PDB file of C-alpha atoms in Angstrom:
ATOM      1  CA  MET A 248     -22.874  -3.089 -18.338  1.00 79.00           C
ATOM      2  CA  PRO A 249     -24.211  -6.215 -20.067  1.00 82.00           C
ATOM      3  CA  VAL A 250     -20.775  -7.852 -19.710  1.00 84.00           C
ATOM      4  CA  ARG A 251     -18.365  -7.501 -16.784  1.00 87.00           C
ATOM      5  CA  SER A 252     -14.692  -8.404 -16.428  1.00 89.00           C
ATOM      6  CA  ALA A 253     -13.984 -11.732 -14.752  1.00 88.00           C
ATOM      7  CA  ILE A 254     -11.073 -14.119 -14.170  1.00 87.00           C
ATOM      8  CA  PHE A 255     -11.621 -17.874 -14.216  1.00 86.00           C
ATOM      9  CA  ASP A 256      -9.144 -20.381 -12.825  1.00 85.00           C
ATOM     10  CA  GLY A 257      -8.538 -23.713 -14.497  1.00 81.00           C
ATOM     11  CA  GLY A 258     -10.152 -26.711 -12.883  1.00 78.00           C
ATOM     12  CA  ASP A 259      -7.004 -28.811 -12.466  1.00 84.00           C
ATOM     13  CA  VAL A 260      -3.875 -26.674 -12.894  1.00 85.00           C
ATOM     14  CA  ARG A 261      -0.686 -28.546 -12.073  1.00 85.00           C
ATOM     15  CA  LEU A 262       2.957 -27.657 -11.658  1.00 85.00           C
ATOM     16  CA  GLY A 263       4.732 -30.930 -12.288  1.00 84.00           C
ATOM     17  CA  ALA A 264       3.110 -33.471  -9.971  1.00 86.00           C
ATOM     18  CA  TYR A 265       1.554 -30.844  -7.692  1.00 88.00           C
ATOM     19  CA  GLN A 266      -1.868 -29.296  -7.992  1.00 88.00           C
ATOM     20  CA  VAL A 267      -1.787 -25.492  -7.841  1.00 87.00           C
ATOM     21  CA  ASP A 268      -4.099 -23.716  -5.397  1.00 87.00           C
ATOM     22  CA  PRO A 269      -6.087 -20.657  -6.606  1.00 85.00           C
ATOM     23  CA  ALA A 270      -4.111 -18.537  -4.102  1.00 85.00           C
ATOM     24  CA  VAL A 271      -0.948 -19.328  -6.067  1.00 86.00           C
ATOM     25  CA  LEU A 272      -2.628 -18.700  -9.411  1.00 86.00           C
ATOM     26  CA  GLY A 273      -3.737 -15.308  -8.154  1.00 85.00           C
ATOM     27  CA  ARG A 274      -0.098 -14.234  -7.921  1.00 86.00           C
ATOM     28  CA  LEU A 275       0.398 -14.676 -11.679  1.00 85.00           C
ATOM     29  CA  SER A 276      -0.423 -12.002 -14.235  1.00 83.00           C
ATOM     30  CA  ALA A 277       1.457 -13.081 -17.373  1.00 83.00           C
ATOM     31  CA  PHE A 278      -1.646 -13.214 -19.548  1.00 87.00           C
ATOM     32  CA  ALA A 279      -1.485 -13.436 -23.355  1.00 87.00           C
ATOM     33  CA  PRO A 280      -4.232 -12.717 -25.909  1.00 89.00           C
ATOM     34  CA  LEU A 281      -6.498 -15.719 -26.390  1.00 87.00           C
ATOM     35  CA  GLN A 282      -8.534 -16.371 -29.502  1.00 86.00           C
ATOM     36  CA  PRO A 283     -12.008 -17.673 -28.607  1.00 86.00           C
ATOM     37  CA  THR A 284     -13.044 -20.942 -30.211  1.00 85.00           C
ATOM     38  CA  ALA A 285     -16.798 -20.483 -29.714  1.00 85.00           C
ATOM     39  CA  ALA A 286     -18.980 -18.594 -32.161  1.00 86.00           C
ATOM     40  CA  ALA A 287     -19.956 -15.009 -31.417  1.00 86.00           C
ATOM     41  CA  PRO A 288     -23.150 -14.629 -29.367  1.00 87.00           C
ATOM     42  CA  VAL A 289     -26.287 -13.196 -30.893  1.00 87.00           C
ATOM     43  CA  GLY A 290     -25.854  -9.472 -31.535  1.00 86.00           C
ATOM     44  CA  TYR A 291     -22.040  -9.678 -31.465  1.00 89.00           C
ATOM     45  CA  SER A 292     -19.522 -10.002 -34.284  1.00 88.00           C
ATOM     46  CA  GLU A 293     -16.035 -11.477 -34.223  1.00 87.00           C
ATOM     47  CA  GLN A 294     -13.387  -8.773 -34.030  1.00 85.00           C
ATOM     48  CA  GLY A 295      -9.698  -9.370 -33.261  1.00 82.00           C
ATOM     49  CA  ASN A 296      -9.324 -11.744 -30.333  1.00 83.00           C
ATOM     50  CA  GLY A 297     -12.861 -11.193 -29.120  1.00 89.00           C
ATOM     51  CA  PHE A 298     -16.367 -10.042 -29.908  1.00 91.00           C
ATOM     52  CA  TYR A 299     -17.874  -6.629 -30.661  1.00 91.00           C
ATOM     53  CA  HIS A 300     -21.402  -5.345 -30.196  1.00 90.00           C
ATOM     54  CA  GLY A 301     -22.022  -2.229 -32.262  1.00 88.00           C
ATOM     55  CA  ALA A 302     -22.362  -0.833 -35.753  1.00 86.00           C
ATOM     56  CA  ASP A 303     -18.706  -0.126 -36.590  1.00 85.00           C
ATOM     57  CA  PRO A 304     -15.672  -1.196 -34.478  1.00 83.00           C
ATOM     58  CA  GLY A 305     -13.627   1.537 -36.178  1.00 84.00           C
ATOM     59  CA  GLN A 306     -16.021   4.232 -34.940  1.00 86.00           C
ATOM     60  CA  PRO A 307     -17.314   3.123 -31.541  1.00 86.00           C
ATOM     61  CA  THR A 308     -20.178   5.031 -29.970  1.00 89.00           C
ATOM     62  CA  VAL A 309     -21.714   5.157 -26.517  1.00 90.00           C
ATOM     63  CA  GLY A 310     -23.321   1.807 -25.748  1.00 87.00           C
ATOM     64  CA  ASP A 311     -20.984  -0.357 -27.859  1.00 90.00           C
ATOM     65  CA  VAL A 312     -19.390  -3.316 -26.109  1.00 91.00           C
ATOM     66  CA  ARG A 313     -16.012  -4.879 -26.833  1.00 90.00           C
ATOM     67  CA  VAL A 314     -15.182  -8.255 -25.264  1.00 91.00           C
ATOM     68  CA  SER A 315     -11.620  -9.583 -25.389  1.00 90.00           C
ATOM     69  CA  PHE A 316     -10.059 -12.723 -23.944  1.00 90.00           C
ATOM     70  CA  ALA A 317      -6.667 -13.505 -22.445  1.00 90.00           C
ATOM     71  CA  GLY A 318      -5.234 -16.686 -21.029  1.00 88.00           C
ATOM     72  CA  MET A 319      -2.142 -18.006 -19.348  1.00 86.00           C
ATOM     73  CA  PRO A 320      -0.447 -20.664 -21.463  1.00 84.00           C
ATOM     74  CA  ALA A 321       1.461 -23.623 -20.063  1.00 84.00           C
ATOM     75  CA  GLN A 322       4.907 -22.419 -19.037  1.00 86.00           C
ATOM     76  CA  THR A 323       7.647 -22.721 -16.449  1.00 87.00           C
ATOM     77  CA  ILE A 324       6.685 -21.108 -13.140  1.00 87.00           C
ATOM     78  CA  SER A 325       8.693 -20.567  -9.955  1.00 90.00           C
ATOM     79  CA  VAL A 326       6.664 -20.881  -6.755  1.00 89.00           C
ATOM     80  CA  VAL A 327       7.347 -20.281  -3.063  1.00 89.00           C
ATOM     81  CA  ALA A 328       4.501 -21.953  -1.189  1.00 89.00           C
ATOM     82  CA  ALA A 329       3.606 -24.771   1.186  1.00 89.00           C
ATOM     83  CA  GLN A 330       3.008 -28.365   0.126  1.00 87.00           C
ATOM     84  CA  ALA A 331      -0.075 -29.991   1.598  1.00 84.00           C
ATOM     85  CA  SER A 332      -1.303 -33.365   0.352  1.00 85.00           C
ATOM     86  CA  GLY A 333       0.219 -32.887  -3.100  1.00 86.00           C
ATOM     87  CA  ARG A 334      -1.125 -29.345  -3.377  1.00 87.00           C
ATOM     88  CA  LEU A 335       0.824 -26.064  -3.509  1.00 88.00           C
ATOM     89  CA  THR A 336      -0.888 -23.514  -1.312  1.00 87.00           C
ATOM     90  CA  GLY A 337      -0.023 -20.489   0.823  1.00 85.00           C
ATOM     91  CA  TYR A 338       2.268 -21.023   3.813  1.00 86.00           C
ATOM     92  CA  ARG A 339       0.678 -19.626   6.972  1.00 85.00           C
ATOM     93  CA  ASP A 340       3.085 -18.681   9.741  1.00 82.00           C
ATOM     94  CA  ARG A 341       2.288 -18.850  13.459  1.00 80.00           C
ATOM     95  CA  ASN A 342       1.675 -15.091  13.549  1.00 74.00           C
ATOM     96  CA  GLY A 343      -0.959 -15.380  10.808  1.00 77.00           C
ATOM     97  CA  TYR A 344       1.251 -14.079   7.971  1.00 80.00           C
ATOM     98  CA  THR A 345       0.714 -15.958   4.693  1.00 83.00           C
ATOM     99  CA  ILE A 346       3.548 -16.430   2.186  1.00 86.00           C
ATOM    100  CA  VAL A 347       2.743 -17.347  -1.399  1.00 88.00           C
ATOM    101  CA  LEU A 348       4.911 -16.139  -4.297  1.00 89.00           C
ATOM    102  CA  ALA A 349       4.870 -17.041  -7.970  1.00 89.00           C
ATOM    103  CA  GLU A 350       6.564 -15.688 -11.086  1.00 88.00           C
ATOM    104  CA  PRO A 351       6.940 -17.028 -14.628  1.00 87.00           C
ATOM    105  CA  GLY A 352      10.296 -18.539 -15.541  1.00 87.00           C
ATOM    106  CA  MET A 353      13.157 -19.952 -13.469  1.00 91.00           C
ATOM    107  CA  VAL A 354      13.530 -17.540 -10.542  1.00 89.00           C
ATOM    108  CA  PRO A 355      15.529 -18.515  -7.414  1.00 92.00           C
ATOM    109  CA  ALA A 356      13.622 -18.524  -4.141  1.00 89.00           C
ATOM    110  CA  THR A 357      16.037 -15.964  -2.663  1.00 91.00           C
ATOM    111  CA  VAL A 358      15.163 -13.526  -5.454  1.00 92.00           C
ATOM    112  CA  LEU A 359      11.422 -14.012  -4.966  1.00 90.00           C
ATOM    113  CA  LEU A 360      11.694 -13.462  -1.207  1.00 89.00           C
ATOM    114  CA  HIS A 361      13.980 -10.439  -1.643  1.00 90.00           C
ATOM    115  CA  GLU A 362      11.583  -8.793  -4.116  1.00 90.00           C
ATOM    116  CA  GLN A 363       8.650  -9.440  -1.784  1.00 88.00           C
ATOM    117  CA  ALA A 364      10.550  -7.973   1.175  1.00 88.00           C
ATOM    118  CA  GLN A 365      11.389  -4.842  -0.829  1.00 91.00           C
ATOM    119  CA  SER A 366       7.766  -4.445  -1.950  1.00 90.00           C
ATOM    120  CA  GLU A 367       6.454  -4.753   1.599  1.00 87.00           C
ATOM    121  CA  SER A 368       9.136  -2.375   2.885  1.00 87.00           C
ATOM    122  CA  ARG A 369       8.075   0.290   0.372  1.00 92.00           C
ATOM    123  CA  LEU A 370       4.428  -0.180   1.335  1.00 91.00           C
ATOM    124  CA  THR A 371       5.318   0.090   5.034  1.00 87.00           C
ATOM    125  CA  TRP A 372       7.183   3.378   4.569  1.00 87.00           C
ATOM    126  CA  ILE A 373       4.326   4.752   2.462  1.00 93.00           C
ATOM    127  CA  LEU A 374       1.863   3.914   5.240  1.00 90.00           C
ATOM    128  CA  ARG A 375       4.188   5.506   7.809  1.00 88.00           C
ATOM    129  CA  GLY A 376       4.350   8.650   5.724  1.00 90.00           C
ATOM    130  CA  VAL A 377       0.568   8.703   5.398  1.00 92.00           C
ATOM    131  CA  GLY A 378       0.256   8.283   9.173  1.00 89.00           C
ATOM    132  CA  PHE A 379       2.656  11.164   9.801  1.00 90.00           C
ATOM    133  CA  ALA A 380       0.801  13.383   7.312  1.00 92.00           C
ATOM    134  CA  ALA A 381      -2.553  12.539   8.922  1.00 92.00           C
ATOM    135  CA  MET A 382      -1.172  13.354  12.368  1.00 89.00           C
ATOM    136  CA  LEU A 383       0.306  16.626  11.123  1.00 89.00           C
ATOM    137  CA  ILE A 384      -2.993  17.621   9.500  1.00 90.00           C
ATOM    138  CA  GLY A 385      -4.788  16.758  12.735  1.00 89.00           C
ATOM    139  CA  PHE A 386      -2.590  19.070  14.794  1.00 87.00           C
ATOM    140  CA  LEU A 387      -2.982  21.814  12.181  1.00 86.00           C
ATOM    141  CA  CYS A 388      -6.764  21.459  12.416  1.00 86.00           C
ATOM    142  CA  ILE A 389      -6.530  21.788  16.207  1.00 84.00           C
ATOM    143  CA  THR A 390      -4.582  25.046  15.899  1.00 79.00           C
ATOM    144  CA  ARG A 391      -6.718  26.366  13.033  1.00 80.00           C
ATOM    145  CA  PRO A 392      -9.193  28.268  15.279  1.00 79.00           C
ATOM    146  CA  LEU A 393      -6.292  30.252  16.718  1.00 74.00           C
ATOM    147  CA  THR A 394      -5.239  31.278  13.209  1.00 73.00           C
ATOM    148  CA  MET A 395      -8.781  32.280  12.309  1.00 74.00           C
ATOM    149  CA  LEU A 396      -8.959  34.606  15.312  1.00 72.00           C
ATOM    150  CA  VAL A 397      -6.257  36.818  13.791  1.00 69.00           C
ATOM    151  CA  ALA A 398      -7.415  36.466  10.173  1.00 66.00           C
ATOM    152  CA  VAL A 399      -8.346  40.150  10.061  1.00 67.00           C
ATOM    153  CA  LEU A 400      -4.630  41.041  10.222  1.00 68.00           C
ATOM    154  CA  PRO A 401      -2.831  39.322   7.301  1.00 69.00           C
ATOM    155  CA  PRO A 402       0.755  39.781   8.618  1.00 71.00           C
ATOM    156  CA  LEU A 403      -0.224  38.482  12.032  1.00 72.00           C
ATOM    157  CA  GLU A 404      -2.199  35.628  10.482  1.00 71.00           C
ATOM    158  CA  TRP A 405       0.896  34.492   8.560  1.00 73.00           C
ATOM    159  CA  LEU A 406       3.042  34.681  11.698  1.00 76.00           C
ATOM    160  CA  VAL A 407       0.561  32.733  13.807  1.00 75.00           C
ATOM    161  CA  GLY A 408       0.097  30.191  11.001  1.00 76.00           C
ATOM    162  CA  ALA A 409       3.846  29.617  10.751  1.00 78.00           C
ATOM    163  CA  GLY A 410       4.068  29.165  14.508  1.00 78.00           C
ATOM    164  CA  ALA A 411       1.135  26.734  14.475  1.00 80.00           C
ATOM    165  CA  PHE A 412       2.795  24.714  11.706  1.00 83.00           C
ATOM    166  CA  LEU A 413       6.049  24.562  13.683  1.00 81.00           C
ATOM    167  CA  VAL A 414       4.193  23.352  16.768  1.00 80.00           C
ATOM    168  CA  ALA A 415       2.315  20.756  14.704  1.00 84.00           C
ATOM    169  CA  VAL A 416       5.564  19.410  13.229  1.00 83.00           C
ATOM    170  CA  THR A 417       7.348  19.256  16.577  1.00 79.00           C
ATOM    171  CA  LEU A 418       4.391  17.322  18.016  1.00 81.00           C
ATOM    172  CA  ALA A 419       3.808  14.999  15.050  1.00 85.00           C
ATOM    173  CA  VAL A 420       7.455  13.903  14.716  1.00 82.00           C
ATOM    174  CA  PRO A 421       7.972  12.510  18.246  1.00 81.00           C
ATOM    175  CA  ILE A 422       4.532  10.887  18.361  1.00 83.00           C
ATOM    176  CA  THR A 423       5.167   9.222  14.992  1.00 83.00           C
ATOM    177  CA  LEU A 424       8.572   7.956  16.149  1.00 80.00           C
ATOM    178  CA  LEU A 425       7.004   6.740  19.389  1.00 80.00           C
ATOM    179  CA  THR A 426       4.310   4.807  17.530  1.00 81.00           C
ATOM    180  CA  ILE A 427       6.771   3.193  15.095  1.00 79.00           C
ATOM    181  CA  GLY A 428       9.237   2.412  17.916  1.00 80.00           C
ATOM    182  CA  LEU A 429       6.611   0.642  20.026  1.00 79.00           C
ATOM    183  CA  ALA A 430       5.592  -1.430  17.009  1.00 77.00           C
ATOM    184  CA  TRP A 431       9.204  -2.431  16.294  1.00 78.00           C
ATOM    185  CA  ILE A 432      10.194  -3.458  19.849  1.00 77.00           C
ATOM    186  CA  ALA A 433       8.673  -6.934  19.494  1.00 73.00           C
ATOM    187  CA  HIS A 434      10.408  -7.649  16.155  1.00 74.00           C
ATOM    188  CA  ARG A 435      13.592  -5.559  16.195  1.00 75.00           C
ATOM    189  CA  PRO A 436      14.326  -4.406  19.743  1.00 77.00           C
ATOM    190  CA  LEU A 437      17.419  -2.365  18.840  1.00 79.00           C
ATOM    191  CA  LEU A 438      15.618  -0.431  16.119  1.00 76.00           C
ATOM    192  CA  GLY A 439      12.576   0.040  18.336  1.00 76.00           C
ATOM    193  CA  VAL A 440      14.673   1.382  21.217  1.00 80.00           C
ATOM    194  CA  ALA A 441      16.541   3.705  18.826  1.00 80.00           C
ATOM    195  CA  LEU A 442      13.256   5.143  17.585  1.00 76.00           C
ATOM    196  CA  LEU A 443      12.028   5.612  21.152  1.00 78.00           C
ATOM    197  CA  VAL A 444      15.243   7.463  21.969  1.00 80.00           C
ATOM    198  CA  GLY A 445      14.659   9.638  18.920  1.00 76.00           C
ATOM    199  CA  ALA A 446      11.123  10.365  20.120  1.00 75.00           C
ATOM    200  CA  VAL A 447      12.413  11.395  23.555  1.00 77.00           C
ATOM    201  CA  ALA A 448      15.075  13.582  21.938  1.00 77.00           C
ATOM    202  CA  ALA A 449      12.400  15.268  19.813  1.00 71.00           C
ATOM    203  CA  LEU A 450      10.314  15.931  22.929  1.00 70.00           C
ATOM    204  CA  VAL A 451      13.351  17.427  24.687  1.00 73.00           C
ATOM    205  CA  LEU A 452      13.973  19.639  21.654  1.00 70.00           C
ATOM    206  CA  LEU A 453      10.331  20.708  21.731  1.00 65.00           C
ATOM    207  CA  ARG A 454      10.721  21.594  25.401  1.00 66.00           C
ATOM    208  CA  ARG A 455      13.758  23.756  24.673  1.00 68.00           C
ATOM    209  CA  LEU A 456      12.071  25.494  21.749  1.00 60.00           C
ATOM    210  CA  HIS A 457       9.141  26.406  23.983  1.00 56.00           C
ATOM    211  CA  PRO A 458      10.536  27.060  27.474  1.00 55.00           C
ATOM    212  CA  PRO A 459       8.011  27.609  30.273  1.00 55.00           C
ATOM    213  CA  ARG A 460       7.189  31.198  31.075  1.00 52.00           C
ATOM    214  CA  ARG A 461       8.333  32.583  34.406  1.00 56.00           C
ATOM    215  CA  MET A 462       6.000  34.682  36.458  1.00 50.00           C
ATOM    216  CA  VAL A 463       7.533  38.018  37.509  1.00 50.00           C
ATOM    217  CA  PRO A 464       6.072  39.354  40.745  1.00 54.00           C
ATOM    218  CA  ALA A 465       4.616  42.846  40.493  1.00 50.00           C
ATOM    219  CA  ARG A 466       6.200  45.585  42.541  1.00 50.00           C
TER     220      ARG A 466
END
């Protein structure tokens, strides 16, 4: 591509008396169409709020290029950040977590923090679900050779496949709970312990579903 998308920060963006760090600007996305003031480059024509390279903008063909511009006008912005030498930048906690929030308009700090907490909570549960699915697929792959051994008998293959899936689920659930519980102990001990108890209960259930075989002496 002769032209690639790019975002440029202003040289001296200020919020009141404070200079705004690029990390804060990166949290904003309220762009509006911007009409360029410079003349169109050679080979381009002015079209809308940008430039066009091609024969007919109404009938674009392969190889045509359309360049448009957008900017962020001066407006009221609510920011949750750290102040350092008259500059608003990300707040870095002792554990390495960085907090920097920004939204257009007058938004209370409690609302910004609550929205961020909800967003991170959703992402965390999505990652937990992905981890559980990956673990389940892993156990299914381990039991796959057993299913392939009986592939010549379709009814038996289905039965063995169902049993392998049940074993994979009963193994993936307690291990997933164990992993999440260990991660939560340092931050929320009660929740972490509850998840560990759930993992132990799942293991006990697995033990009852698959009792050990007893050897019967031959007579």
